[in-house]
Tab-separated table of C-alpha atoms and ligand atoms in Angstrom:
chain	number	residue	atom	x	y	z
A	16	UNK	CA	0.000	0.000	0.000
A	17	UNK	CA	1.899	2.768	-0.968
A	18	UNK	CA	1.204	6.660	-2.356
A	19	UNK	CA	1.374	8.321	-5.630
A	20	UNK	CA	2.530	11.428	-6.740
A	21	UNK	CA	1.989	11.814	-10.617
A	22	UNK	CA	-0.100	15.440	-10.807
A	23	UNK	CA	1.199	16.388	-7.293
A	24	UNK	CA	2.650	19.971	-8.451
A	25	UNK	CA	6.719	20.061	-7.458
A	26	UNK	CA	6.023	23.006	-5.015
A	27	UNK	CA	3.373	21.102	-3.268
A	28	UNK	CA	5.397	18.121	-2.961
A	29	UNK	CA	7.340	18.577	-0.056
A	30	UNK	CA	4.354	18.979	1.785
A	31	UNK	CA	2.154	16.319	0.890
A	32	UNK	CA	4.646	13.545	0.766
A	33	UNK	CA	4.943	14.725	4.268
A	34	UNK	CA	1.532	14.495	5.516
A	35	UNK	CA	1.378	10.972	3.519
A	36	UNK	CA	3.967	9.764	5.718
A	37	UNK	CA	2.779	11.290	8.909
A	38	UNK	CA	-0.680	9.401	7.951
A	39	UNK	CA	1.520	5.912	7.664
A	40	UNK	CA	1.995	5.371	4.330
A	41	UNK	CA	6.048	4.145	3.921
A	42	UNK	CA	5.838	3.618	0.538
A	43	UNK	CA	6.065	6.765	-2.396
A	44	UNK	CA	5.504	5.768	-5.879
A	45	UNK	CA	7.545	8.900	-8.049
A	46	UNK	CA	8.779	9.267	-11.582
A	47	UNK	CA	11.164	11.268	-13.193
A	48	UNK	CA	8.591	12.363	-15.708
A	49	UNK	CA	6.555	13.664	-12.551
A	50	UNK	CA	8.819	16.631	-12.456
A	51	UNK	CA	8.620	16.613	-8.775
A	52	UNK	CA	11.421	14.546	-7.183
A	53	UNK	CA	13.264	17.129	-5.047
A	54	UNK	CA	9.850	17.834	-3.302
A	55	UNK	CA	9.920	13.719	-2.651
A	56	UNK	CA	13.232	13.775	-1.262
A	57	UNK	CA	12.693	16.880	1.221
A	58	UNK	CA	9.298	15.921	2.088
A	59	UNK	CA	10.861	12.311	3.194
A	60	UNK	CA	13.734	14.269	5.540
A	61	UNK	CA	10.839	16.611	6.730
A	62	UNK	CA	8.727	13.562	7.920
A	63	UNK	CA	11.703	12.521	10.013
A	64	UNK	CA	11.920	9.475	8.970
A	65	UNK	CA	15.277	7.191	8.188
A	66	UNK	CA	15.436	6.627	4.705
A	67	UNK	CA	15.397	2.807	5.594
A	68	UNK	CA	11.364	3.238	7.017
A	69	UNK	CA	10.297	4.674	3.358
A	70	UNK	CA	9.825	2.094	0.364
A	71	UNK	CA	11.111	4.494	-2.457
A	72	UNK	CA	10.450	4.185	-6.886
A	73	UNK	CA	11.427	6.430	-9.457
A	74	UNK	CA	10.971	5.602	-13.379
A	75	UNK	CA	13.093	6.465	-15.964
A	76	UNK	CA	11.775	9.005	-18.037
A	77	UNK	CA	10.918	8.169	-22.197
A	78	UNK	CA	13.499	10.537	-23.433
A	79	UNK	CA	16.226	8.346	-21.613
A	80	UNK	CA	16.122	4.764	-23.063
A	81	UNK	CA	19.628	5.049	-24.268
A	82	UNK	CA	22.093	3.868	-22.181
A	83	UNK	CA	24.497	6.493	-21.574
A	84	UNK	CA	20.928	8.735	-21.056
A	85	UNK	CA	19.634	6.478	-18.518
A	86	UNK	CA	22.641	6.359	-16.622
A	87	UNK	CA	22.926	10.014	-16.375
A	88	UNK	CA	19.263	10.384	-15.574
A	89	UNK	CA	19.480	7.874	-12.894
A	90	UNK	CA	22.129	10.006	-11.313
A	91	UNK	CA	20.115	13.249	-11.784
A	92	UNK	CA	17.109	11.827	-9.906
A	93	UNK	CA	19.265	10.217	-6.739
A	94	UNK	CA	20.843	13.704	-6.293
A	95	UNK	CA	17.091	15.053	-6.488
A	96	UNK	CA	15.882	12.508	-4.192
A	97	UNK	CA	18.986	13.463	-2.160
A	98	UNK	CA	19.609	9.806	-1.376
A	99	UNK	CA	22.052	7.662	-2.662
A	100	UNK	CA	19.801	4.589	-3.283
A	101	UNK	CA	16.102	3.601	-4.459
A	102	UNK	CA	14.215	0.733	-3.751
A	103	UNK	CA	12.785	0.274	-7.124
A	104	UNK	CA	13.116	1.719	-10.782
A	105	UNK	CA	11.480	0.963	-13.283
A	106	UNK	CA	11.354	1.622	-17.198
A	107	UNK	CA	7.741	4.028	-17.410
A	108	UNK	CA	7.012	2.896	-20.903
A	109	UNK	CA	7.958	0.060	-23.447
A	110	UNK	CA	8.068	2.637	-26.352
A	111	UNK	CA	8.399	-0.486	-28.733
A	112	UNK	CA	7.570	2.634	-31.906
A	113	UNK	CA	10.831	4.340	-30.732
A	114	UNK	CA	14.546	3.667	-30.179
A	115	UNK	CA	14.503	1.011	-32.871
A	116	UNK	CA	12.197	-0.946	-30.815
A	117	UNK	CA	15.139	-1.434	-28.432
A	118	UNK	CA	14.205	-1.791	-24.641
A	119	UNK	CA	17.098	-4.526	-23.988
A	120	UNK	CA	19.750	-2.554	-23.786
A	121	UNK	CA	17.457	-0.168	-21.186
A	122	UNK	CA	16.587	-3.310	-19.341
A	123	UNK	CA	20.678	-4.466	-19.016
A	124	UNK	CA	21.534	-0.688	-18.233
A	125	UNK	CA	18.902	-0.724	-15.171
A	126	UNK	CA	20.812	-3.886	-14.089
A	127	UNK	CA	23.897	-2.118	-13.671
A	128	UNK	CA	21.848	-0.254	-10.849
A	129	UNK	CA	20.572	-3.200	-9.529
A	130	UNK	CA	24.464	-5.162	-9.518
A	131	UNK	CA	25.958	-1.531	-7.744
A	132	UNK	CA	23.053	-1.240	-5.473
A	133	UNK	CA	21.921	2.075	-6.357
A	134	UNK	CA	18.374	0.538	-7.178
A	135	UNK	CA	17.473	-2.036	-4.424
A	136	UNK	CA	15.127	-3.810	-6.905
A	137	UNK	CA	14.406	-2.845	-10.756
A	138	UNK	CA	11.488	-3.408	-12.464
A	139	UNK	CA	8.995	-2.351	-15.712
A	140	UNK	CA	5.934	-0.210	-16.382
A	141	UNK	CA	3.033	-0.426	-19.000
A	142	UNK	CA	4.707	-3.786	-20.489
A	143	UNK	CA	2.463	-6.298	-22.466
A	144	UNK	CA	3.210	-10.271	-21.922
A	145	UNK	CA	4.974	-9.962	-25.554
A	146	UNK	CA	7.469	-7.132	-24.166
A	147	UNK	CA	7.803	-9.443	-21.032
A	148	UNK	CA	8.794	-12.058	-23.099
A	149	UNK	CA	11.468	-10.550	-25.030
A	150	UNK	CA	13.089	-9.498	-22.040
A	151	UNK	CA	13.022	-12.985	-20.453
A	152	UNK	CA	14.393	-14.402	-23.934
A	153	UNK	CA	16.707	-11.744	-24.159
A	154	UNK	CA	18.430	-11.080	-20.560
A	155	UNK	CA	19.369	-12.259	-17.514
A	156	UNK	CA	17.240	-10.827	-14.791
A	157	UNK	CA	13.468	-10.744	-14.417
A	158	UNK	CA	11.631	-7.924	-13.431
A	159	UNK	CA	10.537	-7.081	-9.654
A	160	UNK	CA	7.606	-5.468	-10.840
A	161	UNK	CA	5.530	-4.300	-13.529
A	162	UNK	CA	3.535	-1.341	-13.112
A	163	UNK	CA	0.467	-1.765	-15.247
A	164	UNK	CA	-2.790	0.436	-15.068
A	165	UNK	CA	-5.476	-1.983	-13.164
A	166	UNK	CA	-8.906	-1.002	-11.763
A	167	UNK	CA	-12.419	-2.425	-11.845
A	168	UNK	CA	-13.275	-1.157	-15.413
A	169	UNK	CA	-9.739	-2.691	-16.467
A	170	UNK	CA	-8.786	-5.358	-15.019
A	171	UNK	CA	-5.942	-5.860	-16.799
A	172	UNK	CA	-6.106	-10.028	-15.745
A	173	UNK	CA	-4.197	-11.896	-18.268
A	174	UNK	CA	-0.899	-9.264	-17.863
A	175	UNK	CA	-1.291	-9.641	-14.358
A	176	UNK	CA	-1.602	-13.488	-14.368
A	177	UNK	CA	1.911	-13.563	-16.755
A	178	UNK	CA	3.087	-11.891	-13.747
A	179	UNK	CA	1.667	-14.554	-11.305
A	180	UNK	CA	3.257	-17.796	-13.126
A	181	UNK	CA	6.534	-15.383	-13.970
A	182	UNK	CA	7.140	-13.910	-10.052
A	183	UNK	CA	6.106	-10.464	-11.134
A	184	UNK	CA	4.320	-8.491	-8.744
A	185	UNK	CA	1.782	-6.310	-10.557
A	186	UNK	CA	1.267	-2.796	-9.261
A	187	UNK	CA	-1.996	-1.407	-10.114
A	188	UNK	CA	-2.198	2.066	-11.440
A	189	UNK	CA	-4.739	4.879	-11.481
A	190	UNK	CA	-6.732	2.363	-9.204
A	191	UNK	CA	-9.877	3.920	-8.381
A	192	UNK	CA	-9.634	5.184	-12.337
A	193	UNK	CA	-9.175	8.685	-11.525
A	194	UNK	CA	-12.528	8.897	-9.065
A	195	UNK	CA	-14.008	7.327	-12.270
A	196	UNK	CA	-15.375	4.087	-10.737
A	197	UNK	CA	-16.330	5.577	-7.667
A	198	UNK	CA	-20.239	6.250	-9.181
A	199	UNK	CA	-20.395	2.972	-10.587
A	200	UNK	CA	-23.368	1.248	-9.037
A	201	UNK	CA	-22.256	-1.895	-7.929
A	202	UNK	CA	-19.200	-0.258	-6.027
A	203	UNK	CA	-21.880	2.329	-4.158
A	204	UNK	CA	-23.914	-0.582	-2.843
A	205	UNK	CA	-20.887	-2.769	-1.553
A	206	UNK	CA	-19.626	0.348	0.023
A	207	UNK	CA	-22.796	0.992	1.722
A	208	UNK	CA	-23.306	-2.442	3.030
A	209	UNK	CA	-19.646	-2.195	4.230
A	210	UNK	CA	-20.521	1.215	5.676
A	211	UNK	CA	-17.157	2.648	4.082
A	212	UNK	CA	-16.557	5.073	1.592
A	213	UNK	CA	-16.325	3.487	-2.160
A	214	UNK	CA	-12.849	4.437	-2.730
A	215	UNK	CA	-11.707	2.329	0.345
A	216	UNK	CA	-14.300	-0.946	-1.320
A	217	UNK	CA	-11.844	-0.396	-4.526
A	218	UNK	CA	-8.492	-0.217	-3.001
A	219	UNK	CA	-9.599	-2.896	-0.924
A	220	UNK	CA	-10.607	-4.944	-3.664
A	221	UNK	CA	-6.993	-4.730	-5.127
A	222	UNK	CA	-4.996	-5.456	-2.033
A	223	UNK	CA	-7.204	-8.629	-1.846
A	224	UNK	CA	-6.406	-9.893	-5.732
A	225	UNK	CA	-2.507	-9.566	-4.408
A	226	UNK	CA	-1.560	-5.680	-6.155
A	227	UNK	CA	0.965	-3.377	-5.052
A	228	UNK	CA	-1.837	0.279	-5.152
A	229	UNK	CA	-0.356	3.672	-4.242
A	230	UNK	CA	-3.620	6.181	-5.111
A	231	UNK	CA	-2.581	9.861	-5.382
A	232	UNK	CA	-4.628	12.417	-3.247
A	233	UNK	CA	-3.451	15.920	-2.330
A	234	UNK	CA	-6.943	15.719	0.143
A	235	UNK	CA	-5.552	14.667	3.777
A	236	UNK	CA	-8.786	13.602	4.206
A	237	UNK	CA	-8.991	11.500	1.402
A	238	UNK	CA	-5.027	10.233	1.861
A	239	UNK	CA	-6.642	9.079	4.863
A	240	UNK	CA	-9.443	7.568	3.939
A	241	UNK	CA	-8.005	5.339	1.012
A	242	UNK	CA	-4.971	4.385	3.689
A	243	UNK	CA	-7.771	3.235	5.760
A	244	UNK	CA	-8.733	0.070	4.112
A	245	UNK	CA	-8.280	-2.861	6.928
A	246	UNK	CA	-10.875	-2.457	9.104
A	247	UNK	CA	-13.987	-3.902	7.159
A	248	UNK	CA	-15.082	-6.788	5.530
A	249	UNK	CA	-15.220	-7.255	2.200
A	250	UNK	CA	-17.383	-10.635	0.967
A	251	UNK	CA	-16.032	-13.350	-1.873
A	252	UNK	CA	-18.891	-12.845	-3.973
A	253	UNK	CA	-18.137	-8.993	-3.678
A	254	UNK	CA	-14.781	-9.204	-5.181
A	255	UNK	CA	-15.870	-11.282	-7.511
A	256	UNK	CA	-18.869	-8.252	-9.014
A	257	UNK	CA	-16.301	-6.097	-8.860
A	258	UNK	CA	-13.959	-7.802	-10.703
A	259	UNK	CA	-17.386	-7.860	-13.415
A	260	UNK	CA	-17.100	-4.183	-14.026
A	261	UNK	CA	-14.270	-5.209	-16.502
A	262	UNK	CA	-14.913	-3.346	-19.338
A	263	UNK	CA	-11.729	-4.706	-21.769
A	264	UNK	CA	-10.006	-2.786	-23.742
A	265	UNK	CA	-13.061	-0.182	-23.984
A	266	UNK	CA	-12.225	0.319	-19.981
A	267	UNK	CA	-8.666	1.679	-20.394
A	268	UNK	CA	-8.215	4.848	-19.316
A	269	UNK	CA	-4.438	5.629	-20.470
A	270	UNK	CA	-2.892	5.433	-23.699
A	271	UNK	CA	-1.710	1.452	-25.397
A	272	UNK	CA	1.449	0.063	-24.246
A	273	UNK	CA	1.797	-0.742	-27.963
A	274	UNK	CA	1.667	2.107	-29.514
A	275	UNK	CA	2.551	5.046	-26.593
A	276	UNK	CA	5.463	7.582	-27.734
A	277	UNK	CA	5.117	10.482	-25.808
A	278	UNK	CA	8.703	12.495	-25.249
A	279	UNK	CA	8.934	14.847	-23.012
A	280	UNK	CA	10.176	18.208	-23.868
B	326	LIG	N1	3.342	3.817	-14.501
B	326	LIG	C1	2.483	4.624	-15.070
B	326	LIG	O1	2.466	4.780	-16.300
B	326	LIG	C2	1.493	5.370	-14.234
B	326	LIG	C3	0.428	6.045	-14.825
B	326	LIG	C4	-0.469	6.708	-13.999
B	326	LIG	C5	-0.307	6.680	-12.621
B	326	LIG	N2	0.755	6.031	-12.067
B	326	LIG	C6	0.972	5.987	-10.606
B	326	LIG	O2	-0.243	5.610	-9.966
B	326	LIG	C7	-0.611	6.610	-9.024
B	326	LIG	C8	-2.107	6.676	-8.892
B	326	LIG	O3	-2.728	6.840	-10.152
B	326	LIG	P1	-3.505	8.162	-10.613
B	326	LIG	O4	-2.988	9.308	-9.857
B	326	LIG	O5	-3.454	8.215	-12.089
B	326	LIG	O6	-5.017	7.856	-10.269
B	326	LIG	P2	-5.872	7.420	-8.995
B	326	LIG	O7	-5.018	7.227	-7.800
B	326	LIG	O8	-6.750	6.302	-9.451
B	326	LIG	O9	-6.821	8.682	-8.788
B	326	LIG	C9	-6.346	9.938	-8.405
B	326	LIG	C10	-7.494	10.934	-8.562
B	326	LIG	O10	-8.616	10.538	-7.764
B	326	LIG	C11	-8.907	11.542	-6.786
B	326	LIG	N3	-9.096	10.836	-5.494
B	326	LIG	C12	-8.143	10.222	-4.753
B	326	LIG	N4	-8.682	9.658	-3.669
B	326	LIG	C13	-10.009	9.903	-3.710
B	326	LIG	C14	-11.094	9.581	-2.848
B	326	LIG	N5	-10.913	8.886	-1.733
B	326	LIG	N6	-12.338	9.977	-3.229
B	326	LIG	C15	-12.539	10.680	-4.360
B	326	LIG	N7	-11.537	11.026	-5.219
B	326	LIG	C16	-10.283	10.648	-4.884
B	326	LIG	C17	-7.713	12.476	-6.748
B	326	LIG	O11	-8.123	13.811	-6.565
B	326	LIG	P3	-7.515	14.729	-5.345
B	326	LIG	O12	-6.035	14.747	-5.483
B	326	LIG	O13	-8.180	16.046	-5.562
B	326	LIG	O14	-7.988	14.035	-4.078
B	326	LIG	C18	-7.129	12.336	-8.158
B	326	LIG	O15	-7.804	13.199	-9.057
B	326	LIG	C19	0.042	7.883	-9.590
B	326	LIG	O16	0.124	8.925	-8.655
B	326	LIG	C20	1.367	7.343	-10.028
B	326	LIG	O17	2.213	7.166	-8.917
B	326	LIG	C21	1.649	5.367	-12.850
């Protein structure tokens, strides 16, 4: 259960990575294309809190695939973070359209972090069983994680069960959709029965199909809330109609791993 800071604006950062961790969440899911990793860093020494208490990813940006780019940008966003390690980094995107469809030599870059323990663990984002594949065909190491976008409209089940059979851990994002799901019907009436709000039925619904969720708030009361998500019962049968609300492909919210070539100024 961690907490996400894509659309947290930098100067707010500090601050609200702060209040996260005051709340109890140890675990802040950054990127480099978040333009806000200084504010991560400080708001981490501000919470008072040994770096070894906070669970800590950055991604490597799309502009950076290239080797001697990726190392340099992995420097730039430890001296950011101000720390001299993460616990996980990740590749954001696949980009299979750019860089000659080339992710390999990415992948065996992000295990040089990994073998001089600069990133703790290394992992993927937004990759597709085929991308998986090539990367188990092609190199040595298999990925931590992959970061894929998961909630009740998209469900996202057979990348996730890859990552089941291959020791992946799949981290869900966007996993109440934005607030998107929150009106749906069926999520209104477990979280009535429950007698919780529906954001905490969703997250709650994730933690129990085994994801890694980190929803982004810059609400207190709602980094609360969706931190909050023990303390009520949430029925077999329930998961199950949630799990329904799968909508395919029509219920992605973000753009195709396939095709996706956004680079960043
Ligand atoms: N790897 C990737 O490509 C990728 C892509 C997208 C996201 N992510 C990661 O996943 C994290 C979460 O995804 P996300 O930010 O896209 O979406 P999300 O967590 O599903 O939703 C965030 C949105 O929902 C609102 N919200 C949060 N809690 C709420 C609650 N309890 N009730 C009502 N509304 C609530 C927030 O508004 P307020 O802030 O106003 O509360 C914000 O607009 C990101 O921060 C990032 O770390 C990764």
């Amino acid at each position: 259960m961690g907490f996400g800071v894509y659309q947290v604006p930098p100067e707010e950062t500090a601050a609200t990575v702060r209040t996260a961790l005051e709340i109890g969440y140890r675990h802040i899911d950054g990127a480099q294309m978040y333009g806000n990793e200084a504010g991560v860093g400080q708001g981490i020494r501000e919470a008072g809190l040994d770096r070894g208490q906070v669970f800590l990813t950055s991604k490597l940006n799309n502009g950076f695939h290239r080797p001697d780019d990726a190392r340099r940008a992995f420097d730039t966003t430890l001296a950011e973070l101000g720390t001299d390690y993460v616990d996980l980094f990740l590749i954001h995107w696949p980009l299979p359209t750019l860089y000659d469809g080339d992710f390999v030599s990415t992948w065996t870059t992000l295990e040089e972090f990994k073998a001089d323990g600069r990133a703790r663990s290394i992992g993927v984002s937004n990759f597709q069983i085929h991308h998986l594949q090539e990367l188990a065909r092609e190199t040595a190491t298999t990925p931590a994680v992959n970061q894929i976008e998961v909630h009740p409209y998209f469900t996202n089940d057979e990348v996730r069960a890859y990552g089941v059979e291959h020791d992946i851990a799949t981290e869900g994002w966007s996993p109440i959709a934005r607030g998107r799901v929150l009106g749906e019907p069926t999520v209104l009436r477990i979280a009535r029965a429950a007698g919780v709000h529906p954001a905490q039925v969703v997250l709650r619904w994730h933690i129990e199909r085994g994801d890694v969720v980190f929803p982004k708030s810059s609400q207190p009361q709602r980094m609360r809330e969706n931190f909050e998500i023990f303390d009520f019962e949430i029925t077999d049968e329930e998961i199950e109609a949630l799990t329904a609300l799968d909508r395919g492909e029509a219920g992605r919210q973000g753009p195709h791993p396939d095709s996706f070539d956004y680079l960043p100024d």
